[in-house]
mmCIF file of C-alpha atoms and ligand atoms in Angstrom:
data_model
loop_
_atom_site.group_PDB
_atom_site.id
_atom_site.type_symbol
_atom_site.label_atom_id
_atom_site.label_comp_id
_atom_site.label_asym_id
_atom_site.label_seq_id
_atom_site.Cartn_x
_atom_site.Cartn_y
_atom_site.Cartn_z
ATOM 1 C CA MET A 611 -0.037 -24.298 -6.012
ATOM 2 C CA ILE A 612 -0.791 -22.882 -2.581
ATOM 3 C CA THR A 613 1.902 -22.854 0.110
ATOM 4 C CA VAL A 614 1.150 -22.011 3.718
ATOM 5 C CA ILE A 615 4.083 -20.579 5.649
ATOM 6 C CA ARG A 616 3.847 -20.902 9.399
ATOM 7 C CA ILE A 617 6.190 -18.634 11.376
ATOM 8 C CA GLY A 618 7.009 -18.364 15.076
ATOM 9 C CA HIS A 619 6.552 -22.108 15.675
ATOM 10 C CA ARG A 620 7.930 -23.157 19.067
ATOM 11 C CA PRO A 621 8.257 -26.960 19.020
ATOM 12 C CA PHE A 622 7.906 -27.269 22.817
ATOM 13 C CA ARG A 623 4.675 -25.181 22.951
ATOM 14 C CA ASP A 624 2.983 -25.078 19.574
ATOM 15 C CA LYS A 625 3.073 -28.682 18.393
ATOM 16 C CA ARG A 626 -0.673 -29.155 18.546
ATOM 17 C CA ILE A 627 -1.696 -25.847 17.028
ATOM 18 C CA THR A 628 0.903 -26.034 14.232
ATOM 19 C CA THR A 629 -0.286 -29.578 13.486
ATOM 20 C CA HIS A 630 -3.782 -28.110 13.174
ATOM 21 C CA VAL A 631 -2.534 -25.351 10.870
ATOM 22 C CA ALA A 632 -0.989 -28.096 8.698
ATOM 23 C CA LEU A 633 -4.129 -30.266 8.743
ATOM 24 C CA VAL A 634 -6.346 -27.305 7.874
ATOM 25 C CA SER A 635 -3.952 -26.414 5.037
ATOM 26 C CA ARG A 636 -4.243 -29.947 3.667
ATOM 27 C CA ALA A 637 -8.007 -30.372 4.144
ATOM 28 C CA PHE A 638 -8.893 -26.921 2.789
ATOM 29 C CA GLY A 639 -6.953 -27.194 -0.461
ATOM 30 C CA ALA A 640 -3.359 -25.998 0.105
ATOM 31 C CA ASP A 641 -0.547 -28.110 -1.376
ATOM 32 C CA ARG A 642 2.242 -27.724 1.163
ATOM 33 C CA ILE A 643 3.291 -26.079 4.378
ATOM 34 C CA LEU A 644 6.631 -24.581 5.361
ATOM 35 C CA VAL A 645 7.388 -24.202 9.074
ATOM 36 C CA ASP A 646 10.236 -21.987 10.277
ATOM 37 C CA GLU A 647 11.550 -24.093 13.186
ATOM 38 C CA LYS A 648 12.822 -27.607 12.504
ATOM 39 C CA ASP A 649 10.374 -30.107 14.040
ATOM 40 C CA GLU A 650 10.670 -33.721 12.897
ATOM 41 C CA THR A 651 7.848 -34.975 15.120
ATOM 42 C CA LEU A 652 5.510 -32.462 13.491
ATOM 43 C CA GLU A 653 6.657 -33.579 10.020
ATOM 44 C CA ASP A 654 6.050 -37.239 10.935
ATOM 45 C CA THR A 655 2.558 -36.546 12.298
ATOM 46 C CA VAL A 656 1.468 -34.636 9.205
ATOM 47 C CA ASN A 657 3.101 -37.078 6.765
ATOM 48 C CA LYS A 658 1.320 -39.966 8.461
ATOM 49 C CA VAL A 659 -2.069 -38.280 7.967
ATOM 50 C CA THR A 660 -1.298 -37.754 4.273
ATOM 51 C CA GLU A 661 -0.054 -41.323 3.910
ATOM 52 C CA ASN A 662 -3.254 -42.689 5.454
ATOM 53 C CA PHE A 663 -5.857 -40.280 4.092
ATOM 54 C CA GLY A 664 -4.306 -39.561 0.682
ATOM 55 C CA GLY A 665 -3.418 -36.593 -1.481
ATOM 56 C CA ASN A 666 -0.058 -35.016 -2.263
ATOM 57 C CA PHE A 667 0.309 -32.612 0.641
ATOM 58 C CA SER A 668 3.882 -32.017 1.801
ATOM 59 C CA ILE A 669 5.552 -30.421 4.819
ATOM 60 C CA LYS A 670 9.019 -28.968 5.321
ATOM 61 C CA SER A 671 10.268 -27.519 8.573
ATOM 62 C CA GLY A 672 13.460 -25.617 9.377
ATOM 63 C CA ILE A 673 13.289 -22.884 6.748
ATOM 64 C CA ASN A 674 14.268 -19.208 6.632
ATOM 65 C CA TRP A 675 10.791 -17.690 6.525
ATOM 66 C CA LYS A 676 11.867 -14.187 5.511
ATOM 67 C CA LYS A 677 13.867 -15.485 2.560
ATOM 68 C CA GLU A 678 11.050 -17.832 1.470
ATOM 69 C CA PHE A 679 8.392 -15.111 1.737
ATOM 70 C CA ARG A 680 10.504 -12.354 0.181
ATOM 71 C CA ASP A 681 11.795 -14.450 -2.745
ATOM 72 C CA PHE A 682 8.462 -16.166 -3.457
ATOM 73 C CA LYS A 683 7.403 -15.792 -7.090
ATOM 74 C CA GLY A 684 3.670 -15.409 -6.811
ATOM 75 C CA ILE A 685 1.044 -13.736 -4.631
ATOM 76 C CA ARG A 686 1.924 -13.318 -0.936
ATOM 77 C CA ILE A 687 -0.818 -13.063 1.674
ATOM 78 C CA ASN A 688 -0.242 -12.181 5.323
ATOM 79 C CA LEU A 689 -3.205 -13.242 7.469
ATOM 80 C CA SER A 690 -3.508 -10.709 10.266
ATOM 81 C CA MET A 691 -6.215 -9.048 12.352
ATOM 82 C CA TYR A 692 -4.705 -5.706 11.250
ATOM 83 C CA GLY A 693 -5.342 -6.277 7.538
ATOM 84 C CA ILE A 694 -8.238 -5.480 5.196
ATOM 85 C CA ASN A 695 -11.239 -7.714 5.661
ATOM 86 C CA VAL A 696 -11.189 -10.790 3.441
ATOM 87 C CA ASP A 697 -14.523 -10.058 1.736
ATOM 88 C CA ASN A 698 -13.249 -6.693 0.526
ATOM 89 C CA ARG A 699 -10.174 -8.170 -1.156
ATOM 90 C CA ILE A 700 -10.953 -11.755 -2.135
ATOM 91 C CA GLN A 701 -11.945 -10.896 -5.719
ATOM 92 C CA ASP A 702 -8.738 -8.886 -6.220
ATOM 93 C CA ILE A 703 -6.748 -11.816 -4.821
ATOM 94 C CA ARG A 704 -8.462 -14.295 -7.143
ATOM 95 C CA LYS A 705 -7.719 -12.030 -10.102
ATOM 96 C CA ALA A 706 -4.098 -11.407 -9.069
ATOM 97 C CA SER A 707 -3.416 -15.081 -8.397
ATOM 98 C CA ASP A 708 -4.908 -16.346 -11.661
ATOM 99 C CA GLY A 709 -2.269 -18.735 -13.072
ATOM 100 C CA LYS A 710 0.139 -17.828 -10.263
ATOM 101 C CA ASP A 711 1.237 -19.595 -7.094
ATOM 102 C CA MET A 712 0.185 -18.251 -3.716
ATOM 103 C CA MET A 713 1.900 -18.164 -0.329
ATOM 104 C CA ILE A 714 -0.151 -17.546 2.820
ATOM 105 C CA LEU A 715 1.663 -16.544 5.997
ATOM 106 C CA VAL A 716 0.252 -17.223 9.450
ATOM 107 C CA GLY A 717 1.953 -16.355 12.718
ATOM 108 C CA ALA A 718 2.056 -17.716 16.228
ATOM 109 C CA GLU A 719 2.869 -14.920 18.678
ATOM 110 C CA LYS A 720 3.860 -11.428 17.580
ATOM 111 C CA VAL A 721 4.447 -11.354 13.819
ATOM 112 C CA PRO A 722 7.508 -9.254 12.733
ATOM 113 C CA ILE A 723 6.713 -6.074 10.770
ATOM 114 C CA ASP A 724 8.648 -7.458 7.743
ATOM 115 C CA ALA A 725 5.788 -9.896 7.069
ATOM 116 C CA TYR A 726 3.363 -6.932 6.728
ATOM 117 C CA ASN A 727 5.750 -5.047 4.443
ATOM 118 C CA ILE A 728 6.661 -7.936 2.143
ATOM 119 C CA ALA A 729 3.051 -9.192 1.676
ATOM 120 C CA ASP A 730 1.094 -8.233 -1.424
ATOM 121 C CA PHE A 731 -2.099 -8.397 0.665
ATOM 122 C CA ASN A 732 -2.554 -8.116 4.438
ATOM 123 C CA ILE A 733 -5.841 -9.874 4.988
ATOM 124 C CA ALA A 734 -8.023 -9.981 8.095
ATOM 125 C CA VAL A 735 -10.805 -12.411 8.859
ATOM 126 C CA SER A 736 -12.598 -9.797 10.946
ATOM 127 C CA ASN A 737 -10.439 -7.301 12.818
ATOM 128 C CA GLN A 738 -10.800 -9.176 16.078
ATOM 129 C CA PRO A 739 -8.050 -11.386 17.510
ATOM 130 C CA HIS A 740 -8.689 -15.122 17.157
ATOM 131 C CA SER A 741 -6.520 -17.907 15.749
ATOM 132 C CA GLU A 742 -4.305 -18.864 12.807
ATOM 133 C CA VAL A 743 -6.331 -22.073 12.404
ATOM 134 C CA SER A 744 -9.679 -20.335 11.940
ATOM 135 C CA ALA A 745 -8.198 -17.471 9.882
ATOM 136 C CA LEU A 746 -6.568 -19.928 7.470
ATOM 137 C CA ALA A 747 -9.667 -22.140 7.160
ATOM 138 C CA ILE A 748 -11.956 -19.214 6.421
ATOM 139 C CA PHE A 749 -9.521 -17.585 3.995
ATOM 140 C CA LEU A 750 -9.087 -20.804 1.973
ATOM 141 C CA ASP A 751 -12.814 -21.483 2.035
ATOM 142 C CA ARG A 752 -13.561 -17.958 0.756
ATOM 143 C CA PHE A 753 -10.839 -18.273 -1.886
ATOM 144 C CA TYR A 754 -12.145 -21.607 -3.216
ATOM 145 C CA MET A 755 -15.806 -20.630 -2.667
ATOM 146 C CA GLY A 756 -16.360 -23.875 -0.760
ATOM 147 C CA LYS A 757 -15.264 -26.152 -3.631
ATOM 148 C CA GLU A 758 -12.234 -27.438 -1.668
ATOM 149 C CA LEU A 759 -14.612 -29.431 0.558
ATOM 150 C CA GLU A 760 -15.542 -31.631 -2.416
ATOM 151 C CA LYS A 761 -11.962 -32.696 -3.155
ATOM 152 C CA LYS A 762 -11.429 -36.479 -3.412
ATOM 153 C CA TYR A 763 -8.342 -37.856 -1.664
ATOM 154 C CA GLU A 764 -8.485 -41.644 -2.091
ATOM 155 C CA GLY A 765 -6.084 -42.599 0.660
ATOM 156 C CA LYS A 766 -5.461 -45.900 2.391
ATOM 157 C CA MET A 767 -8.258 -44.918 4.777
ATOM 158 C CA ASN A 768 -11.515 -43.522 3.472
ATOM 159 C CA VAL A 769 -14.326 -42.229 5.625
ATOM 160 C CA ILE A 770 -17.785 -43.386 4.593
ATOM 161 C CA PRO A 771 -20.143 -40.498 5.425
ATOM 162 C CA MET A 772 -22.921 -41.668 7.731
ATOM 163 C CA ASP A 773 -25.916 -39.996 9.384
ATOM 164 C CA HIS A 774 -25.336 -42.121 12.458
ATOM 165 C CA GLY A 775 -22.333 -44.020 13.748
ATOM 166 C CA LYS A 776 -18.987 -43.993 11.975
ATOM 167 C CA MET A 777 -17.254 -46.065 9.329
ATOM 168 C CA VAL A 778 -13.785 -46.007 7.822
ATOM 169 C CA LYS A 779 -12.895 -48.326 4.953
ATOM 170 C CA PHE A 780 -9.247 -49.056 4.354
ATOM 171 C CA ILE A 781 -6.854 -50.333 1.743
ATOM 172 C CA PRO A 782 -4.530 -52.806 3.447
ATOM 173 C CA ASP A 783 -0.809 -52.721 2.668
ATOM 174 C CA GLU A 784 1.165 -55.887 1.914
ATOM 175 C CA GLN A 785 1.689 -56.774 5.558
ATOM 176 C CA GLN A 786 -1.968 -56.214 6.458
ATOM 177 C CA SER A 787 -3.098 -58.218 3.410
ATOM 178 C CA MET A 788 -0.922 -61.176 4.436
ATOM 179 C CA LYS A 789 -2.298 -60.946 7.966
ATOM 180 C CA LEU A 790 -5.857 -61.047 6.581
ATOM 181 C CA LEU A 791 -4.979 -64.105 4.492
ATOM 182 C CA TYR A 792 -3.503 -66.005 7.433
ATOM 183 C CA GLU A 793 -6.349 -64.987 9.764
ATOM 184 C CA SER A 794 -8.825 -66.360 7.203
ATOM 185 C CA GLY A 795 -6.955 -69.678 7.161
ATOM 186 C CA ALA A 796 -5.084 -69.439 3.841
ATOM 187 C CA ASP A 797 -2.736 -72.407 3.321
ATOM 188 C CA GLU A 798 0.699 -72.443 1.659
ATOM 189 C CA ARG A 799 -0.829 -73.308 -1.721
ATOM 190 C CA ILE A 800 -2.942 -70.126 -1.695
ATOM 191 C CA ILE A 801 -0.049 -68.026 -0.368
ATOM 192 C CA SER A 802 2.429 -69.172 -3.034
ATOM 193 C CA HIS A 803 -0.156 -68.626 -5.802
ATOM 194 C CA VAL A 804 -1.142 -65.105 -4.703
ATOM 195 C CA THR A 805 2.525 -64.181 -4.252
ATOM 196 C CA THR A 806 3.266 -65.020 -7.893
ATOM 197 C CA VAL A 807 0.125 -63.176 -9.047
ATOM 198 C CA TYR A 808 1.238 -60.213 -6.905
ATOM 199 C CA ASN A 809 4.690 -60.144 -8.569
ATOM 200 C CA LEU A 810 3.235 -60.241 -12.071
ATOM 201 C CA ALA A 811 0.420 -57.762 -11.308
ATOM 202 C CA MET A 812 2.873 -55.316 -9.698
ATOM 203 C CA ALA A 813 5.139 -55.494 -12.757
ATOM 204 C CA MET A 814 2.141 -54.868 -15.058
ATOM 205 C CA GLY A 815 1.008 -52.063 -12.742
ATOM 206 C CA LYS A 816 4.375 -50.327 -13.030
ATOM 207 C CA TYR A 817 4.289 -50.465 -16.828
ATOM 208 C CA SER A 818 0.766 -49.038 -16.949
ATOM 209 C CA ASN A 819 1.027 -46.430 -14.156
ATOM 210 C CA ALA A 820 -1.717 -48.147 -12.168
ATOM 211 C CA ASP A 821 -2.503 -47.452 -8.514
ATOM 212 C CA MET A 822 0.092 -49.698 -6.890
ATOM 213 C CA LYS A 823 -1.539 -49.874 -3.470
ATOM 214 C CA LEU A 824 -4.727 -51.216 -5.104
ATOM 215 C CA ILE A 825 -2.753 -53.703 -7.184
ATOM 216 C CA ALA A 826 -0.867 -54.903 -4.101
ATOM 217 C CA ALA A 827 -3.956 -55.450 -1.945
ATOM 218 C CA GLY A 828 -6.133 -56.758 -4.806
ATOM 219 C CA SER A 829 -3.583 -59.297 -6.026
ATOM 220 C CA LEU A 830 -2.679 -60.605 -2.574
ATOM 221 C CA LEU A 831 -6.320 -60.888 -1.532
ATOM 222 C CA HIS A 832 -7.887 -62.049 -4.809
ATOM 223 C CA ASP A 833 -8.137 -65.678 -3.662
ATOM 224 C CA ILE A 834 -8.984 -65.135 0.013
ATOM 225 C CA GLY A 835 -12.387 -66.702 -0.775
ATOM 226 C CA ARG A 836 -10.630 -70.027 -1.456
ATOM 227 C CA THR A 837 -10.435 -70.402 2.304
ATOM 228 C CA LYS A 838 -14.215 -71.001 2.039
ATOM 229 C CA THR A 839 -14.703 -72.604 -1.382
ATOM 230 C CA ASN A 840 -12.603 -73.586 -4.368
ATOM 231 C CA GLY A 841 -15.594 -73.405 -6.705
ATOM 232 C CA ILE A 842 -16.689 -70.632 -9.070
ATOM 233 C CA GLY A 843 -18.113 -68.807 -6.040
ATOM 234 C CA HIS A 844 -14.704 -68.168 -4.449
ATOM 235 C CA ALA A 845 -14.508 -64.595 -5.773
ATOM 236 C CA VAL A 846 -17.901 -63.767 -4.244
ATOM 237 C CA ALA A 847 -16.894 -65.484 -0.983
ATOM 238 C CA GLY A 848 -13.672 -63.432 -0.966
ATOM 239 C CA ALA A 849 -15.525 -60.174 -1.579
ATOM 240 C CA ASP A 850 -17.906 -60.997 1.281
ATOM 241 C CA ILE A 851 -15.031 -61.712 3.692
ATOM 242 C CA LEU A 852 -13.414 -58.381 2.793
ATOM 243 C CA ARG A 853 -16.616 -56.330 3.043
ATOM 244 C CA GLU A 854 -17.127 -57.746 6.499
ATOM 245 C CA ARG A 855 -13.613 -56.562 7.403
ATOM 246 C CA ASN A 856 -14.310 -52.977 6.164
ATOM 247 C CA ILE A 857 -11.917 -53.241 3.249
ATOM 248 C CA ASP A 858 -12.344 -50.444 0.705
ATOM 249 C CA GLU A 859 -14.697 -51.189 -2.210
ATOM 250 C CA SER A 860 -11.911 -50.434 -4.710
ATOM 251 C CA VAL A 861 -10.116 -53.555 -3.425
ATOM 252 C CA VAL A 862 -13.260 -55.648 -2.889
ATOM 253 C CA ARG A 863 -14.290 -55.137 -6.520
ATOM 254 C CA ILE A 864 -10.884 -56.324 -7.757
ATOM 255 C CA VAL A 865 -11.489 -59.555 -5.854
ATOM 256 C CA GLU A 866 -15.127 -59.883 -6.922
ATOM 257 C CA ARG A 867 -14.319 -59.367 -10.628
ATOM 258 C CA HIS A 868 -11.140 -61.425 -11.004
ATOM 259 C CA THR A 869 -12.588 -64.667 -12.439
ATOM 260 C CA GLY A 870 -11.301 -65.217 -16.002
ATOM 261 C CA ALA A 871 -11.750 -61.961 -17.877
ATOM 262 C CA GLY A 872 -15.022 -61.444 -16.012
ATOM 263 C CA ILE A 873 -18.338 -63.243 -16.008
ATOM 264 C CA LEU A 874 -21.282 -61.923 -18.059
ATOM 265 C CA PRO A 875 -24.668 -61.464 -16.306
ATOM 266 C CA ASP A 876 -26.355 -64.433 -18.039
ATOM 267 C CA GLU A 877 -23.363 -66.700 -17.355
ATOM 268 C CA ALA A 878 -23.394 -65.612 -13.689
ATOM 269 C CA LYS A 879 -27.093 -66.450 -13.496
ATOM 270 C CA LYS A 880 -26.524 -69.934 -14.960
ATOM 271 C CA LEU A 881 -23.662 -70.485 -12.520
ATOM 272 C CA GLY A 882 -25.970 -69.579 -9.640
ATOM 273 C CA LEU A 883 -23.921 -66.545 -8.575
ATOM 274 C CA PRO A 884 -25.637 -63.639 -6.808
ATOM 275 C CA ASP A 885 -26.769 -60.765 -9.020
ATOM 276 C CA ARG A 886 -23.627 -58.556 -9.049
ATOM 277 C CA ASN A 887 -21.240 -57.044 -11.604
ATOM 278 C CA TYR A 888 -18.400 -59.507 -12.361
ATOM 279 C CA ILE A 889 -16.766 -57.646 -15.244
ATOM 280 C CA PRO A 890 -13.389 -56.033 -14.461
ATOM 281 C CA GLU A 891 -13.706 -52.349 -15.325
ATOM 282 C CA THR A 892 -10.851 -50.352 -13.792
ATOM 283 C CA LEU A 893 -7.248 -50.800 -14.901
ATOM 284 C CA GLU A 894 -6.399 -52.377 -11.544
ATOM 285 C CA GLU A 895 -9.343 -54.825 -11.768
ATOM 286 C CA LYS A 896 -8.200 -55.847 -15.264
ATOM 287 C CA ILE A 897 -4.553 -56.248 -14.271
ATOM 288 C CA VAL A 898 -5.267 -58.535 -11.321
ATOM 289 C CA ALA A 899 -7.734 -60.638 -13.344
ATOM 290 C CA GLN A 900 -5.222 -61.116 -16.149
ATOM 291 C CA ALA A 901 -2.233 -61.661 -13.855
ATOM 292 C CA ASP A 902 -4.290 -64.432 -12.237
ATOM 293 C CA ASN A 903 -5.106 -65.862 -15.692
ATOM 294 C CA LEU A 904 -1.382 -65.970 -16.425
ATOM 295 C CA VAL A 905 -0.428 -67.832 -13.252
ATOM 296 C CA SER A 906 -1.136 -71.527 -12.835
ATOM 297 C CA GLY A 907 -0.410 -72.611 -9.269
ATOM 298 C CA LYS A 908 2.765 -70.671 -8.634
ATOM 299 C CA THR A 909 4.018 -70.734 -12.234
ATOM 300 C CA ILE A 910 3.706 -67.951 -14.790
ATOM 301 C CA VAL A 911 2.189 -69.313 -18.010
ATOM 302 C CA THR A 912 1.592 -67.750 -21.430
ATOM 303 C CA LEU A 913 -1.635 -66.416 -22.898
ATOM 304 C CA ASP A 914 -1.689 -69.336 -25.368
ATOM 305 C CA GLU A 915 -1.427 -71.899 -22.572
ATOM 306 C CA THR A 916 -4.263 -70.203 -20.654
ATOM 307 C CA VAL A 917 -6.509 -69.954 -23.709
ATOM 308 C CA GLU A 918 -5.821 -73.628 -24.497
ATOM 309 C CA ARG A 919 -6.773 -74.626 -20.933
ATOM 310 C CA TYR A 920 -10.113 -72.748 -21.228
ATOM 311 C CA ARG A 921 -10.821 -74.288 -24.644
ATOM 312 C CA ARG A 922 -10.171 -77.810 -23.359
ATOM 313 C CA GLN A 923 -12.980 -77.178 -20.850
ATOM 314 C CA GLY A 924 -15.290 -76.009 -23.659
ATOM 315 C CA LEU A 925 -15.104 -72.383 -22.480
ATOM 316 C CA GLU A 926 -14.694 -70.836 -25.932
ATOM 317 C CA GLU A 927 -16.249 -67.419 -25.200
ATOM 318 C CA PRO A 928 -14.450 -66.839 -21.904
ATOM 319 C CA ALA A 929 -11.196 -67.778 -23.713
ATOM 320 C CA GLU A 930 -11.871 -65.110 -26.341
ATOM 321 C CA ARG A 931 -12.523 -62.537 -23.599
ATOM 322 C CA ILE A 932 -9.170 -63.390 -22.001
ATOM 323 C CA LYS A 933 -7.474 -62.784 -25.378
ATOM 324 C CA LYS A 934 -9.222 -59.421 -25.687
ATOM 325 C CA LEU A 935 -8.243 -58.450 -22.120
ATOM 326 C CA HIS A 936 -4.641 -59.421 -22.889
ATOM 327 C CA LYS A 937 -4.653 -57.143 -25.927
ATOM 328 C CA ASP A 938 -6.131 -54.219 -23.942
ATOM 329 C CA LEU A 939 -3.509 -54.642 -21.231
ATOM 330 C CA SER A 940 -0.684 -54.933 -23.766
ATOM 331 C CA GLU A 941 -1.721 -51.479 -24.934
ATOM 332 C CA ALA A 942 -2.069 -50.095 -21.385
ATOM 333 C CA CYS A 943 1.362 -51.485 -20.403
ATOM 334 C CA GLY A 944 3.075 -50.697 -23.697
ATOM 335 C CA LYS A 945 4.303 -54.301 -23.514
ATOM 336 C CA ASP A 946 2.775 -57.767 -23.887
ATOM 337 C CA PRO A 947 2.036 -59.244 -20.428
ATOM 338 C CA ASP A 948 3.686 -62.502 -21.618
ATOM 339 C CA GLU A 949 6.881 -60.509 -22.131
ATOM 340 C CA ILE A 950 6.481 -58.898 -18.672
ATOM 341 C CA GLY A 951 6.098 -62.402 -17.237
ATOM 342 C CA ARG A 952 9.279 -63.578 -19.023
ATOM 343 C CA GLU A 953 11.235 -60.567 -17.708
ATOM 344 C CA LEU A 954 10.043 -61.361 -14.214
ATOM 345 C CA TYR A 955 10.991 -65.004 -14.566
ATOM 346 C CA ASN A 956 14.487 -64.039 -15.811
ATOM 347 C CA THR A 957 15.110 -61.568 -12.970
ATOM 348 C CA GLN A 958 13.895 -64.035 -10.381
ATOM 349 C CA SER A 959 15.657 -67.156 -11.606
HETATM 350 N N1 SAM B 1010 -1.007 -10.879 18.315
HETATM 351 C C1 SAM B 1010 -0.227 -11.418 17.246
HETATM 352 C C2 SAM B 1010 0.245 -10.312 16.349
HETATM 353 O O1 SAM B 1010 -0.055 -9.197 16.593
HETATM 354 O O2 SAM B 1010 0.922 -10.605 15.365
HETATM 355 C C3 SAM B 1010 -1.051 -12.444 16.491
HETATM 356 C C4 SAM B 1010 -1.231 -13.705 17.259
HETATM 357 S S1 SAM B 1010 -2.497 -14.737 16.641
HETATM 358 C C5 SAM B 1010 -2.773 -15.816 17.932
HETATM 359 C C6 SAM B 1010 -1.667 -15.802 15.547
HETATM 360 C C7 SAM B 1010 -2.044 -15.659 14.117
HETATM 361 O O3 SAM B 1010 -3.436 -15.866 13.964
HETATM 362 C C8 SAM B 1010 -1.784 -14.334 13.444
HETATM 363 O O4 SAM B 1010 -0.443 -14.192 13.065
HETATM 364 C C9 SAM B 1010 -2.699 -14.420 12.262
HETATM 365 O O5 SAM B 1010 -2.084 -15.117 11.198
HETATM 366 C C10 SAM B 1010 -3.868 -15.218 12.780
HETATM 367 N N2 SAM B 1010 -5.022 -14.381 13.125
HETATM 368 C C11 SAM B 1010 -5.544 -14.167 14.353
HETATM 369 N N3 SAM B 1010 -6.610 -13.372 14.285
HETATM 370 C C12 SAM B 1010 -6.787 -13.072 12.999
HETATM 371 C C13 SAM B 1010 -7.724 -12.295 12.281
HETATM 372 N N4 SAM B 1010 -8.711 -11.652 12.878
HETATM 373 N N5 SAM B 1010 -7.608 -12.225 10.945
HETATM 374 C C14 SAM B 1010 -6.632 -12.871 10.304
HETATM 375 N N6 SAM B 1010 -5.691 -13.600 10.923
HETATM 376 C C15 SAM B 1010 -5.783 -13.716 12.254
#
């Protein structure tokens, strides 16, 4: 765990630069930042970035820096132009911090002498004056040997790297998903169905520790394609609508793969569907597919009722796949989805 401690913050003057210290901390692999002066606006700004772009970075302002730095159990670094150059100490720091937490102090204006005396290492990034932002970025980059740049965040907003232009894909929250549904022309029948699927999928997601923001968006949007067609192609139509709206692939695939317990390549070919993968693979894809299988209209039904419905239509193999998916999810949830459905029904009625 790496903590950055930012001292000398003056909320009226340093808002922008302290925000940058926090953003560099987050993007270059630190886990949290402590800021001496209380600044709620700063906390909100940084928390919003983490909420949107992902990760577990945290910020706390209004702390006693000397107490935090002095009592810290781990390796303490003071970044200062008066220290020893980073390249001459980085190996010692890596060795000393092996298995230990690290706290890195950066100042604003004049840093009190206590910081120099308490630190285990006073480290300079060249002995020329520059900035806490650059010093911190270069120190972390040297410490991680560049590996921090490869870290995956998986937030609500994900940048798609491009040679030209720019693209951000996003995972809509509940409100944004409903807006997308209404904008696409979803009627009350679709809305009441997806709401029930959402309730069941969210309950299954909680039992299985799934990614709840994916479950929420995937379940609410799984039938958005029904605004175009009610046929077997509605999942494809839904995926196409969402791709056009720059929705993240992790959500689009939930929608694309939600029919039954998936459609095999040869079945898809016979049904005249485009050549894509229609088998739910991730936990979230499986949960939404099965929650949908267990909801008829706006009513939660049992596995047996669903299997019977498939059999009546002569869909023996797809029915077997639904049974298998049910079993897999019972294991993932530690509870039979039928039972989860009954619990939900009892709490809601
Ligand atoms: N003049 C101030 C002093 O003597 O403490 C430093 C002010 S400087 C703008 C703010 C912070 O940037 C410093 O506390 C230090 O953390 C960082 N910094 C600036 N230049 C640095 C360097 N060459 N190496 C490491 N850190 C540096």
